């Protein structure tokens, strides 16, 4: 009867700071904090770090792995563990500091199926000095635009349409319509797309054939 009365329920226990390490690890850290002798406290902290490293052997080659472990140890102690760390102790305020919000492109391009990267590539191309390298980049951009167009629109498109869009996106600074050069045939893009689709489907079928039913 006494055993039943002394049972501990998780709802009655303190919340784990880093749940991945489990309740016993948290108790080890709490015990280290409660040790009054500094030398003994340092020994216990080193032992805890050693066990933490053994639990994650796949991360041993990660840069600053040991530093991460010590940071986690101080976090689990709620920064109340006073020991000699081989690394600078990161403050609680720094670890709880919110990261700066990421900047997302806010522009809304007219031709969304090309994506924002195409406009960035066009902006770079117009800054290059005219010559073979710029010409090659311009045609590479145009071919990629054609590929994007075919992916999201239909099965064929005239080169003149792509040239018109490219001229518009470059504010008239790139005009390939007068060069007389042709872009990659639409059929070639569609053939490549179909080939990739077949390979993907073939792999799935092979996986299905390879499975054996178990009863």
mmCIF file of N, CA and C in Angstrom, residues 61-191:
data_model
loop_
_atom_site.group_PDB
_atom_site.id
_atom_site.type_symbol
_atom_site.label_atom_id
_atom_site.label_comp_id
_atom_site.label_asym_id
_atom_site.label_seq_id
_atom_site.Cartn_x
_atom_site.Cartn_y
_atom_site.Cartn_z
ATOM 1 N N UNK A 61 31.717 14.179 -34.868
ATOM 2 C CA UNK A 61 32.523 14.901 -35.846
ATOM 3 C C UNK A 61 31.965 16.276 -36.192
ATOM 4 N N UNK A 62 30.854 16.634 -35.576
ATOM 5 C CA UNK A 62 30.259 17.950 -35.827
ATOM 6 C C UNK A 62 31.101 19.018 -35.137
ATOM 7 N N UNK A 63 31.444 20.106 -35.852
ATOM 8 C CA UNK A 63 32.232 21.179 -35.215
ATOM 9 C C UNK A 63 31.538 21.710 -33.960
ATOM 10 N N UNK A 64 32.347 21.981 -32.937
ATOM 11 C CA UNK A 64 31.828 22.521 -31.671
ATOM 12 C C UNK A 64 30.863 21.561 -30.974
ATOM 13 N N UNK A 65 31.032 20.256 -31.225
ATOM 14 C CA UNK A 65 30.133 19.274 -30.601
ATOM 15 C C UNK A 65 30.186 19.365 -29.083
ATOM 16 N N UNK A 66 31.417 19.393 -28.518
ATOM 17 C CA UNK A 66 31.562 19.471 -27.070
ATOM 18 C C UNK A 66 30.966 20.766 -26.524
ATOM 19 N N UNK A 67 31.152 21.842 -27.279
ATOM 20 C CA UNK A 67 30.595 23.127 -26.838
ATOM 21 C C UNK A 67 29.074 23.041 -26.754
ATOM 22 N N UNK A 68 28.450 22.360 -27.719
ATOM 23 C CA UNK A 68 27.001 22.207 -27.710
ATOM 24 C C UNK A 68 26.546 21.414 -26.477
ATOM 25 N N UNK A 69 27.330 20.377 -26.138
ATOM 26 C CA UNK A 69 26.966 19.568 -24.970
ATOM 27 C C UNK A 69 27.006 20.393 -23.691
ATOM 28 N N UNK A 70 28.049 21.205 -23.543
ATOM 29 C CA UNK A 70 28.144 22.044 -22.340
ATOM 30 C C UNK A 70 27.010 23.072 -22.296
ATOM 31 N N UNK A 71 26.667 23.615 -23.453
ATOM 32 C CA UNK A 71 25.528 24.546 -23.493
ATOM 33 C C UNK A 71 24.254 23.842 -23.026
ATOM 34 N N UNK A 72 24.042 22.618 -23.504
ATOM 35 C CA UNK A 72 22.849 21.878 -23.109
ATOM 36 C C UNK A 72 22.854 21.562 -21.607
ATOM 37 N N UNK A 73 24.037 21.261 -21.068
ATOM 38 C CA UNK A 73 24.140 20.989 -19.637
ATOM 39 C C UNK A 73 23.718 22.206 -18.818
ATOM 40 N N UNK A 74 24.207 23.378 -19.212
ATOM 41 C CA UNK A 74 23.840 24.596 -18.474
ATOM 42 C C UNK A 74 22.362 24.925 -18.654
ATOM 43 N N UNK A 75 21.833 24.631 -19.832
ATOM 44 C CA UNK A 75 20.402 24.874 -20.069
ATOM 45 C C UNK A 75 19.568 23.988 -19.153
ATOM 46 N N UNK A 76 19.947 22.690 -19.050
ATOM 47 C CA UNK A 76 19.186 21.765 -18.195
ATOM 48 C C UNK A 76 19.275 22.133 -16.716
ATOM 49 N N UNK A 77 20.346 22.826 -16.348
ATOM 50 C CA UNK A 77 20.471 23.255 -14.950
ATOM 51 C C UNK A 77 19.831 24.616 -14.715
ATOM 52 N N UNK A 78 19.185 25.143 -15.769
ATOM 53 C CA UNK A 78 18.594 26.485 -15.713
ATOM 54 C C UNK A 78 19.657 27.520 -15.338
ATOM 55 N N UNK A 79 20.894 27.231 -15.780
ATOM 56 C CA UNK A 79 22.055 28.108 -15.577
ATOM 57 C C UNK A 79 22.406 28.291 -14.101
ATOM 58 N N UNK A 80 22.059 27.284 -13.297
ATOM 59 C CA UNK A 80 22.397 27.324 -11.874
ATOM 60 C C UNK A 80 23.609 26.466 -11.541
ATOM 61 N N UNK A 81 24.174 25.781 -12.545
ATOM 62 C CA UNK A 81 25.316 24.906 -12.312
ATOM 63 C C UNK A 81 26.609 25.721 -12.374
ATOM 64 N N UNK A 82 27.325 25.771 -11.271
ATOM 65 C CA UNK A 82 28.563 26.540 -11.172
ATOM 66 C C UNK A 82 29.753 25.582 -11.270
ATOM 67 N N UNK A 83 30.261 25.396 -12.481
ATOM 68 C CA UNK A 83 31.399 24.502 -12.710
ATOM 69 C C UNK A 83 32.384 25.179 -13.651
ATOM 70 N N UNK A 84 33.559 24.559 -13.799
ATOM 71 C CA UNK A 84 34.600 25.092 -14.688
ATOM 72 C C UNK A 84 34.398 24.515 -16.085
ATOM 73 N N UNK A 85 33.821 25.307 -16.951
ATOM 74 C CA UNK A 85 33.561 24.860 -18.323
ATOM 75 C C UNK A 85 34.777 25.142 -19.195
ATOM 76 N N UNK A 86 35.130 24.192 -20.102
ATOM 77 C CA UNK A 86 36.251 24.434 -21.021
ATOM 78 C C UNK A 86 35.904 25.424 -22.131
ATOM 79 N N UNK A 87 34.652 25.855 -22.172
ATOM 80 C CA UNK A 87 34.206 26.798 -23.197
ATOM 81 C C UNK A 87 33.541 27.999 -22.527
ATOM 82 N N UNK A 88 33.506 29.122 -23.222
ATOM 83 C CA UNK A 88 32.783 30.279 -22.668
ATOM 84 C C UNK A 88 31.325 29.914 -22.432
ATOM 85 N N UNK A 89 30.808 30.287 -21.282
ATOM 86 C CA UNK A 89 29.428 29.952 -20.944
ATOM 87 C C UNK A 89 28.489 30.933 -21.624
ATOM 88 N N UNK A 90 27.632 30.383 -22.473
ATOM 89 C CA UNK A 90 26.665 31.224 -23.167
ATOM 90 C C UNK A 90 25.589 31.667 -22.189
ATOM 91 N N UNK A 91 25.278 32.930 -22.194
ATOM 92 C CA UNK A 91 24.299 33.439 -21.230
ATOM 93 C C UNK A 91 22.881 33.016 -21.599
ATOM 94 N N UNK A 92 22.039 32.999 -20.597
ATOM 95 C CA UNK A 92 20.644 32.627 -20.794
ATOM 96 C C UNK A 92 19.954 33.597 -21.744
ATOM 97 N N UNK A 93 20.304 34.859 -21.639
ATOM 98 C CA UNK A 93 19.672 35.880 -22.484
ATOM 99 C C UNK A 93 20.010 35.664 -23.959
ATOM 100 N N UNK A 94 21.268 35.274 -24.233
ATOM 101 C CA UNK A 94 21.680 35.060 -25.623
ATOM 102 C C UNK A 94 20.959 33.859 -26.228
ATOM 103 N N UNK A 95 20.851 32.769 -25.451
ATOM 104 C CA UNK A 95 20.200 31.565 -25.955
ATOM 105 C C UNK A 95 18.699 31.771 -26.170
ATOM 106 N N UNK A 96 18.092 32.629 -25.381
ATOM 107 C CA UNK A 96 16.656 32.871 -25.515
ATOM 108 C C UNK A 96 16.341 34.007 -26.477
ATOM 109 N N UNK A 97 17.379 34.602 -27.040
ATOM 110 C CA UNK A 97 17.171 35.725 -27.952
ATOM 111 C C UNK A 97 16.508 35.239 -29.237
ATOM 112 N N UNK A 98 15.495 35.915 -29.680
ATOM 113 C CA UNK A 98 14.780 35.533 -30.895
ATOM 114 C C UNK A 98 15.596 35.909 -32.120
ATOM 115 N N UNK A 99 15.650 35.034 -33.122
ATOM 116 C CA UNK A 99 16.407 35.353 -34.339
ATOM 117 C C UNK A 99 15.724 36.452 -35.136
ATOM 118 N N UNK A 100 16.514 37.110 -35.970
ATOM 119 C CA UNK A 100 15.954 38.140 -36.834
ATOM 120 C C UNK A 100 15.017 37.500 -37.858
ATOM 121 N N UNK A 101 13.904 38.135 -38.160
ATOM 122 C CA UNK A 101 12.971 37.548 -39.143
ATOM 123 C C UNK A 101 13.621 37.461 -40.524
ATOM 124 N N UNK A 102 13.324 36.378 -41.234
ATOM 125 C CA UNK A 102 13.875 36.187 -42.569
ATOM 126 C C UNK A 102 13.208 37.129 -43.551
ATOM 127 N N UNK A 103 13.985 37.592 -44.489
ATOM 128 C CA UNK A 103 13.450 38.463 -45.526
ATOM 129 C C UNK A 103 12.942 37.613 -46.683
ATOM 130 N N UNK A 104 11.686 37.791 -47.028
ATOM 131 C CA UNK A 104 11.093 37.081 -48.147
ATOM 132 C C UNK A 104 10.842 38.083 -49.278
ATOM 133 N N UNK A 105 11.002 37.625 -50.517
ATOM 134 C CA UNK A 105 10.749 38.550 -51.638
ATOM 135 C C UNK A 105 9.289 39.002 -51.632
ATOM 136 N N UNK A 106 9.098 40.288 -51.642
ATOM 137 C CA UNK A 106 7.758 40.845 -51.588
ATOM 138 C C UNK A 106 7.233 41.270 -52.959
ATOM 139 N N UNK A 107 8.098 41.156 -53.986
ATOM 140 C CA UNK A 107 7.636 41.563 -55.303
ATOM 141 C C UNK A 107 6.707 40.508 -55.888
ATOM 142 N N UNK A 108 5.823 40.935 -56.733
ATOM 143 C CA UNK A 108 4.861 40.042 -57.372
ATOM 144 C C UNK A 108 5.064 40.134 -58.885
ATOM 145 N N UNK A 109 5.916 39.271 -59.446
ATOM 146 C CA UNK A 109 6.240 39.363 -60.866
ATOM 147 C C UNK A 109 5.017 39.116 -61.746
ATOM 148 N N UNK A 110 5.039 39.725 -62.909
ATOM 149 C CA UNK A 110 3.930 39.578 -63.849
ATOM 150 C C UNK A 110 3.828 38.149 -64.340
ATOM 151 N N UNK A 111 4.990 37.542 -64.628
ATOM 152 C CA UNK A 111 5.017 36.165 -65.116
ATOM 153 C C UNK A 111 5.503 35.260 -63.982
ATOM 154 N N UNK A 112 4.606 34.831 -63.143
ATOM 155 C CA UNK A 112 4.994 34.100 -61.941
ATOM 156 C C UNK A 112 5.585 32.729 -62.240
ATOM 157 N N UNK A 113 5.223 32.166 -63.393
ATOM 158 C CA UNK A 113 5.720 30.828 -63.700
ATOM 159 C C UNK A 113 7.218 30.818 -63.960
ATOM 160 N N UNK A 114 7.836 32.005 -64.167
ATOM 161 C CA UNK A 114 9.286 32.065 -64.323
ATOM 162 C C UNK A 114 10.000 32.078 -62.968
ATOM 163 N N UNK A 115 9.333 32.575 -61.958
ATOM 164 C CA UNK A 115 9.948 32.648 -60.637
ATOM 165 C C UNK A 115 10.802 33.894 -60.448
ATOM 166 N N UNK A 116 11.137 34.183 -59.204
ATOM 167 C CA UNK A 116 11.926 35.374 -58.881
ATOM 168 C C UNK A 116 13.384 35.251 -59.313
ATOM 169 N N UNK A 117 13.905 34.021 -59.360
ATOM 170 C CA UNK A 117 15.320 33.849 -59.707
ATOM 171 C C UNK A 117 15.616 34.273 -61.136
ATOM 172 N N UNK A 118 14.658 34.078 -62.036
ATOM 173 C CA UNK A 118 14.865 34.503 -63.424
ATOM 174 C C UNK A 118 15.065 36.010 -63.486
ATOM 175 N N UNK A 119 14.265 36.755 -62.731
ATOM 176 C CA UNK A 119 14.409 38.223 -62.730
ATOM 177 C C UNK A 119 15.764 38.623 -62.165
ATOM 178 N N UNK A 120 16.238 37.906 -61.158
ATOM 179 C CA UNK A 120 17.563 38.210 -60.609
ATOM 180 C C UNK A 120 18.648 37.931 -61.650
ATOM 181 N N UNK A 121 18.513 36.834 -62.385
ATOM 182 C CA UNK A 121 19.485 36.499 -63.427
ATOM 183 C C UNK A 121 19.486 37.546 -64.529
ATOM 184 N N UNK A 122 18.304 38.025 -64.882
ATOM 185 C CA UNK A 122 18.199 39.073 -65.909
ATOM 186 C C UNK A 122 18.885 40.351 -65.429
ATOM 187 N N UNK A 123 18.659 40.707 -64.175
ATOM 188 C CA UNK A 123 19.275 41.913 -63.624
ATOM 189 C C UNK A 123 20.796 41.818 -63.625
ATOM 190 N N UNK A 124 21.327 40.600 -63.418
ATOM 191 C CA UNK A 124 22.778 40.406 -63.468
ATOM 192 C C UNK A 124 23.273 40.505 -64.893
ATOM 193 N N UNK A 125 22.549 39.903 -65.830
ATOM 194 C CA UNK A 125 22.985 39.859 -67.231
ATOM 195 C C UNK A 125 23.109 41.251 -67.835
ATOM 196 N N UNK A 126 22.172 42.145 -67.523
ATOM 197 C CA UNK A 126 22.197 43.475 -68.134
ATOM 198 C C UNK A 126 23.374 44.313 -67.625
ATOM 199 N N UNK A 127 23.985 43.893 -66.517
ATOM 200 C CA UNK A 127 25.128 44.629 -65.979
ATOM 201 C C UNK A 127 26.445 44.182 -66.606
ATOM 202 N N UNK A 128 26.425 43.038 -67.288
ATOM 203 C CA UNK A 128 27.641 42.535 -67.916
ATOM 204 C C UNK A 128 27.951 43.319 -69.184
ATOM 205 N N UNK A 129 29.231 43.368 -69.499
ATOM 206 C CA UNK A 129 29.650 44.003 -70.742
ATOM 207 C C UNK A 129 29.235 43.132 -71.916
ATOM 208 N N UNK A 130 28.740 43.765 -72.983
ATOM 209 C CA UNK A 130 28.261 43.007 -74.132
ATOM 210 C C UNK A 130 29.409 42.234 -74.776
ATOM 211 N N UNK A 131 29.112 40.991 -75.129
ATOM 212 C CA UNK A 131 30.119 40.117 -75.716
ATOM 213 C C UNK A 131 29.630 38.683 -75.691
ATOM 214 N N UNK A 132 30.542 37.752 -75.966
ATOM 215 C CA UNK A 132 30.161 36.343 -76.046
ATOM 216 C C UNK A 132 29.632 35.812 -74.716
ATOM 217 N N UNK A 133 30.269 36.204 -73.594
ATOM 218 C CA UNK A 133 29.831 35.693 -72.299
ATOM 219 C C UNK A 133 28.425 36.177 -71.961
ATOM 220 N N UNK A 134 28.161 37.450 -72.212
ATOM 221 C CA UNK A 134 26.820 37.966 -71.931
ATOM 222 C C UNK A 134 25.800 37.329 -72.867
ATOM 223 N N UNK A 135 26.170 37.162 -74.131
ATOM 224 C CA UNK A 135 25.256 36.547 -75.085
ATOM 225 C C UNK A 135 24.912 35.122 -74.662
ATOM 226 N N UNK A 136 25.936 34.380 -74.210
ATOM 227 C CA UNK A 136 25.688 33.013 -73.754
ATOM 228 C C UNK A 136 24.772 32.976 -72.551
ATOM 229 N N UNK A 137 24.964 33.922 -71.621
ATOM 230 C CA UNK A 137 24.111 33.986 -70.440
ATOM 231 C C UNK A 137 22.679 34.333 -70.832
ATOM 232 N N UNK A 138 22.521 35.256 -71.765
ATOM 233 C CA UNK A 138 21.183 35.657 -72.191
ATOM 234 C C UNK A 138 20.409 34.482 -72.788
ATOM 235 N N UNK A 139 21.091 33.684 -73.640
ATOM 236 C CA UNK A 139 20.419 32.537 -74.247
ATOM 237 C C UNK A 139 20.163 31.431 -73.219
ATOM 238 N N UNK A 140 21.051 31.315 -72.240
ATOM 239 C CA UNK A 140 20.818 30.337 -71.171
ATOM 240 C C UNK A 140 19.573 30.727 -70.372
ATOM 241 N N UNK A 141 19.434 32.024 -70.103
ATOM 242 C CA UNK A 141 18.248 32.514 -69.389
ATOM 243 C C UNK A 141 16.995 32.272 -70.217
ATOM 244 N N UNK A 142 17.074 32.584 -71.524
ATOM 245 C CA UNK A 142 15.915 32.404 -72.402
ATOM 246 C C UNK A 142 15.498 30.939 -72.472
ATOM 247 N N UNK A 143 16.467 30.034 -72.565
ATOM 248 C CA UNK A 143 16.140 28.607 -72.613
ATOM 249 C C UNK A 143 15.491 28.141 -71.312
ATOM 250 N N UNK A 144 16.006 28.658 -70.187
ATOM 251 C CA UNK A 144 15.413 28.289 -68.900
ATOM 252 C C UNK A 144 13.991 28.842 -68.793
ATOM 253 N N UNK A 145 13.768 30.029 -69.309
ATOM 254 C CA UNK A 145 12.425 30.607 -69.321
ATOM 255 C C UNK A 145 11.475 29.733 -70.145
ATOM 256 N N UNK A 146 11.979 29.248 -71.266
ATOM 257 C CA UNK A 146 11.148 28.396 -72.125
ATOM 258 C C UNK A 146 10.799 27.095 -71.404
ATOM 259 N N UNK A 147 11.776 26.546 -70.713
ATOM 260 C CA UNK A 147 11.538 25.320 -69.954
ATOM 261 C C UNK A 147 10.486 25.549 -68.870
ATOM 262 N N UNK A 148 10.588 26.676 -68.148
ATOM 263 C CA UNK A 148 9.606 27.008 -67.107
ATOM 264 C C UNK A 148 8.221 27.205 -67.719
ATOM 265 N N UNK A 149 8.180 27.870 -68.857
ATOM 266 C CA UNK A 149 6.904 28.137 -69.529
ATOM 267 C C UNK A 149 6.205 26.832 -69.886
ATOM 268 N N UNK A 150 6.973 25.892 -70.439
ATOM 269 C CA UNK A 150 6.393 24.607 -70.848
ATOM 270 C C UNK A 150 5.970 23.774 -69.644
ATOM 271 N N UNK A 151 6.654 23.937 -68.533
ATOM 272 C CA UNK A 151 6.325 23.170 -67.331
ATOM 273 C C UNK A 151 4.977 23.589 -66.765
ATOM 274 N N UNK A 152 4.696 24.890 -66.808
ATOM 275 C CA UNK A 152 3.504 25.391 -66.125
ATOM 276 C C UNK A 152 2.370 25.811 -67.052
ATOM 277 N N UNK A 153 2.605 25.832 -68.361
ATOM 278 C CA UNK A 153 1.562 26.335 -69.251
ATOM 279 C C UNK A 153 1.036 25.291 -70.228
ATOM 280 N N UNK A 154 1.785 25.040 -71.290
ATOM 281 C CA UNK A 154 1.272 24.092 -72.284
ATOM 282 C C UNK A 154 2.433 23.366 -72.948
ATOM 283 N N UNK A 155 2.123 22.615 -74.033
ATOM 284 C CA UNK A 155 3.116 21.732 -74.625
ATOM 285 C C UNK A 155 3.948 22.378 -75.724
ATOM 286 N N UNK A 156 3.693 23.618 -76.052
ATOM 287 C CA UNK A 156 4.512 24.290 -77.067
ATOM 288 C C UNK A 156 4.442 25.797 -76.873
ATOM 289 N N UNK A 157 5.493 26.466 -77.307
ATOM 290 C CA UNK A 157 5.537 27.922 -77.214
ATOM 291 C C UNK A 157 6.514 28.441 -78.268
ATOM 292 N N UNK A 158 6.153 29.502 -78.914
ATOM 293 C CA UNK A 158 7.024 30.107 -79.924
ATOM 294 C C UNK A 158 8.172 30.841 -79.236
ATOM 295 N N UNK A 159 9.357 30.786 -79.861
ATOM 296 C CA UNK A 159 10.501 31.500 -79.304
ATOM 297 C C UNK A 159 10.230 32.994 -79.187
ATOM 298 N N UNK A 160 9.420 33.505 -80.107
ATOM 299 C CA UNK A 160 9.137 34.948 -80.092
ATOM 300 C C UNK A 160 8.432 35.364 -78.802
ATOM 301 N N UNK A 161 7.626 34.457 -78.238
ATOM 302 C CA UNK A 161 6.945 34.759 -76.984
ATOM 303 C C UNK A 161 7.961 34.900 -75.857
ATOM 304 N N UNK A 162 8.913 33.948 -75.808
ATOM 305 C CA UNK A 162 9.952 33.995 -74.774
ATOM 306 C C UNK A 162 10.813 35.236 -74.939
ATOM 307 N N UNK A 163 11.180 35.537 -76.188
ATOM 308 C CA UNK A 163 12.010 36.729 -76.436
ATOM 309 C C UNK A 163 11.281 37.993 -75.992
ATOM 310 N N UNK A 164 9.957 38.038 -76.233
ATOM 311 C CA UNK A 164 9.177 39.200 -75.818
ATOM 312 C C UNK A 164 9.133 39.352 -74.310
ATOM 313 N N UNK A 165 8.953 38.230 -73.617
ATOM 314 C CA UNK A 165 8.935 38.279 -72.152
ATOM 315 C C UNK A 165 10.294 38.702 -71.592
ATOM 316 N N UNK A 166 11.364 38.177 -72.201
ATOM 317 C CA UNK A 166 12.710 38.512 -71.732
ATOM 318 C C UNK A 166 12.999 39.995 -71.959
ATOM 319 N N UNK A 167 12.567 40.509 -73.086
ATOM 320 C CA UNK A 167 12.770 41.932 -73.367
ATOM 321 C C UNK A 167 12.016 42.791 -72.352
ATOM 322 N N UNK A 168 10.817 42.343 -72.010
ATOM 323 C CA UNK A 168 10.014 43.093 -71.036
ATOM 324 C C UNK A 168 10.634 43.030 -69.652
ATOM 325 N N UNK A 169 11.103 41.847 -69.249
ATOM 326 C CA UNK A 169 11.702 41.692 -67.922
ATOM 327 C C UNK A 169 13.006 42.474 -67.787
ATOM 328 N N UNK A 170 13.694 42.680 -68.897
ATOM 329 C CA UNK A 170 14.973 43.413 -68.866
ATOM 330 C C UNK A 170 14.803 44.890 -69.192
ATOM 331 N N UNK A 171 13.556 45.364 -69.235
ATOM 332 C CA UNK A 171 13.267 46.767 -69.585
ATOM 333 C C UNK A 171 13.861 47.137 -70.937
ATOM 334 N N UNK A 172 13.779 46.191 -71.877
ATOM 335 C CA UNK A 172 14.219 46.452 -73.237
ATOM 336 C C UNK A 172 15.712 46.320 -73.481
ATOM 337 N N UNK A 173 16.467 45.918 -72.457
ATOM 338 C CA UNK A 173 17.922 45.841 -72.607
ATOM 339 C C UNK A 173 18.402 44.526 -73.208
ATOM 340 N N UNK A 174 17.545 43.510 -73.235
ATOM 341 C CA UNK A 174 17.905 42.233 -73.864
ATOM 342 C C UNK A 174 16.856 41.922 -74.925
ATOM 343 N N UNK A 175 17.282 41.977 -76.184
ATOM 344 C CA UNK A 175 16.377 41.706 -77.300
ATOM 345 C C UNK A 175 17.038 40.669 -78.205
ATOM 346 N N UNK A 176 16.598 39.430 -78.096
ATOM 347 C CA UNK A 176 17.187 38.333 -78.868
ATOM 348 C C UNK A 176 16.423 38.051 -80.159
ATOM 349 N N UNK A 177 15.322 38.741 -80.358
ATOM 350 C CA UNK A 177 14.478 38.458 -81.525
ATOM 351 C C UNK A 177 15.169 38.799 -82.839
ATOM 352 N N UNK A 178 16.114 39.733 -82.811
ATOM 353 C CA UNK A 178 16.774 40.159 -84.049
ATOM 354 C C UNK A 178 18.019 39.346 -84.380
ATOM 355 N N UNK A 179 18.423 38.422 -83.497
ATOM 356 C CA UNK A 179 19.647 37.659 -83.727
ATOM 357 C C UNK A 179 19.466 36.520 -84.718
ATOM 358 N N UNK A 180 18.238 36.071 -84.883
ATOM 359 C CA UNK A 180 17.991 34.959 -85.791
ATOM 360 C C UNK A 180 18.328 33.602 -85.213
ATOM 361 N N UNK A 181 18.700 33.559 -83.926
ATOM 362 C CA UNK A 181 19.026 32.289 -83.283
ATOM 363 C C UNK A 181 17.761 31.672 -82.684
ATOM 364 N N UNK A 182 17.747 30.341 -82.653
ATOM 365 C CA UNK A 182 16.601 29.627 -82.088
ATOM 366 C C UNK A 182 16.946 29.037 -80.726
ATOM 367 N N UNK A 183 15.951 28.933 -79.897
ATOM 368 C CA UNK A 183 16.121 28.286 -78.607
ATOM 369 C C UNK A 183 15.962 26.774 -78.765
ATOM 370 N N UNK A 184 16.209 26.034 -77.696
ATOM 371 C CA UNK A 184 16.034 24.587 -77.714
ATOM 372 C C UNK A 184 14.591 24.255 -78.071
ATOM 373 N N UNK A 185 14.409 23.230 -78.899
ATOM 374 C CA UNK A 185 13.066 22.844 -79.327
ATOM 375 C C UNK A 185 12.201 22.459 -78.130
ATOM 376 N N UNK A 186 10.928 22.816 -78.217
ATOM 377 C CA UNK A 186 9.997 22.482 -77.142
ATOM 378 C C UNK A 186 9.944 20.979 -76.916
ATOM 379 N N UNK A 187 10.001 20.223 -78.007
ATOM 380 C CA UNK A 187 9.930 18.769 -77.901
ATOM 381 C C UNK A 187 11.056 18.184 -77.079
ATOM 382 N N UNK A 188 12.224 18.826 -77.123
ATOM 383 C CA UNK A 188 13.366 18.323 -76.369
ATOM 384 C C UNK A 188 13.132 18.490 -74.869
ATOM 385 N N UNK A 189 12.587 19.642 -74.479
ATOM 386 C CA UNK A 189 12.261 19.854 -73.062
ATOM 387 C C UNK A 189 11.213 18.853 -72.594
ATOM 388 N N UNK A 190 10.188 18.642 -73.440
ATOM 389 C CA UNK A 190 9.121 17.717 -73.075
ATOM 390 C C UNK A 190 9.628 16.282 -73.032
ATOM 391 N N UNK A 191 10.564 15.960 -73.946
ATOM 392 C CA UNK A 191 11.142 14.617 -73.967
ATOM 393 C C UNK A 191 11.933 14.353 -72.693
#
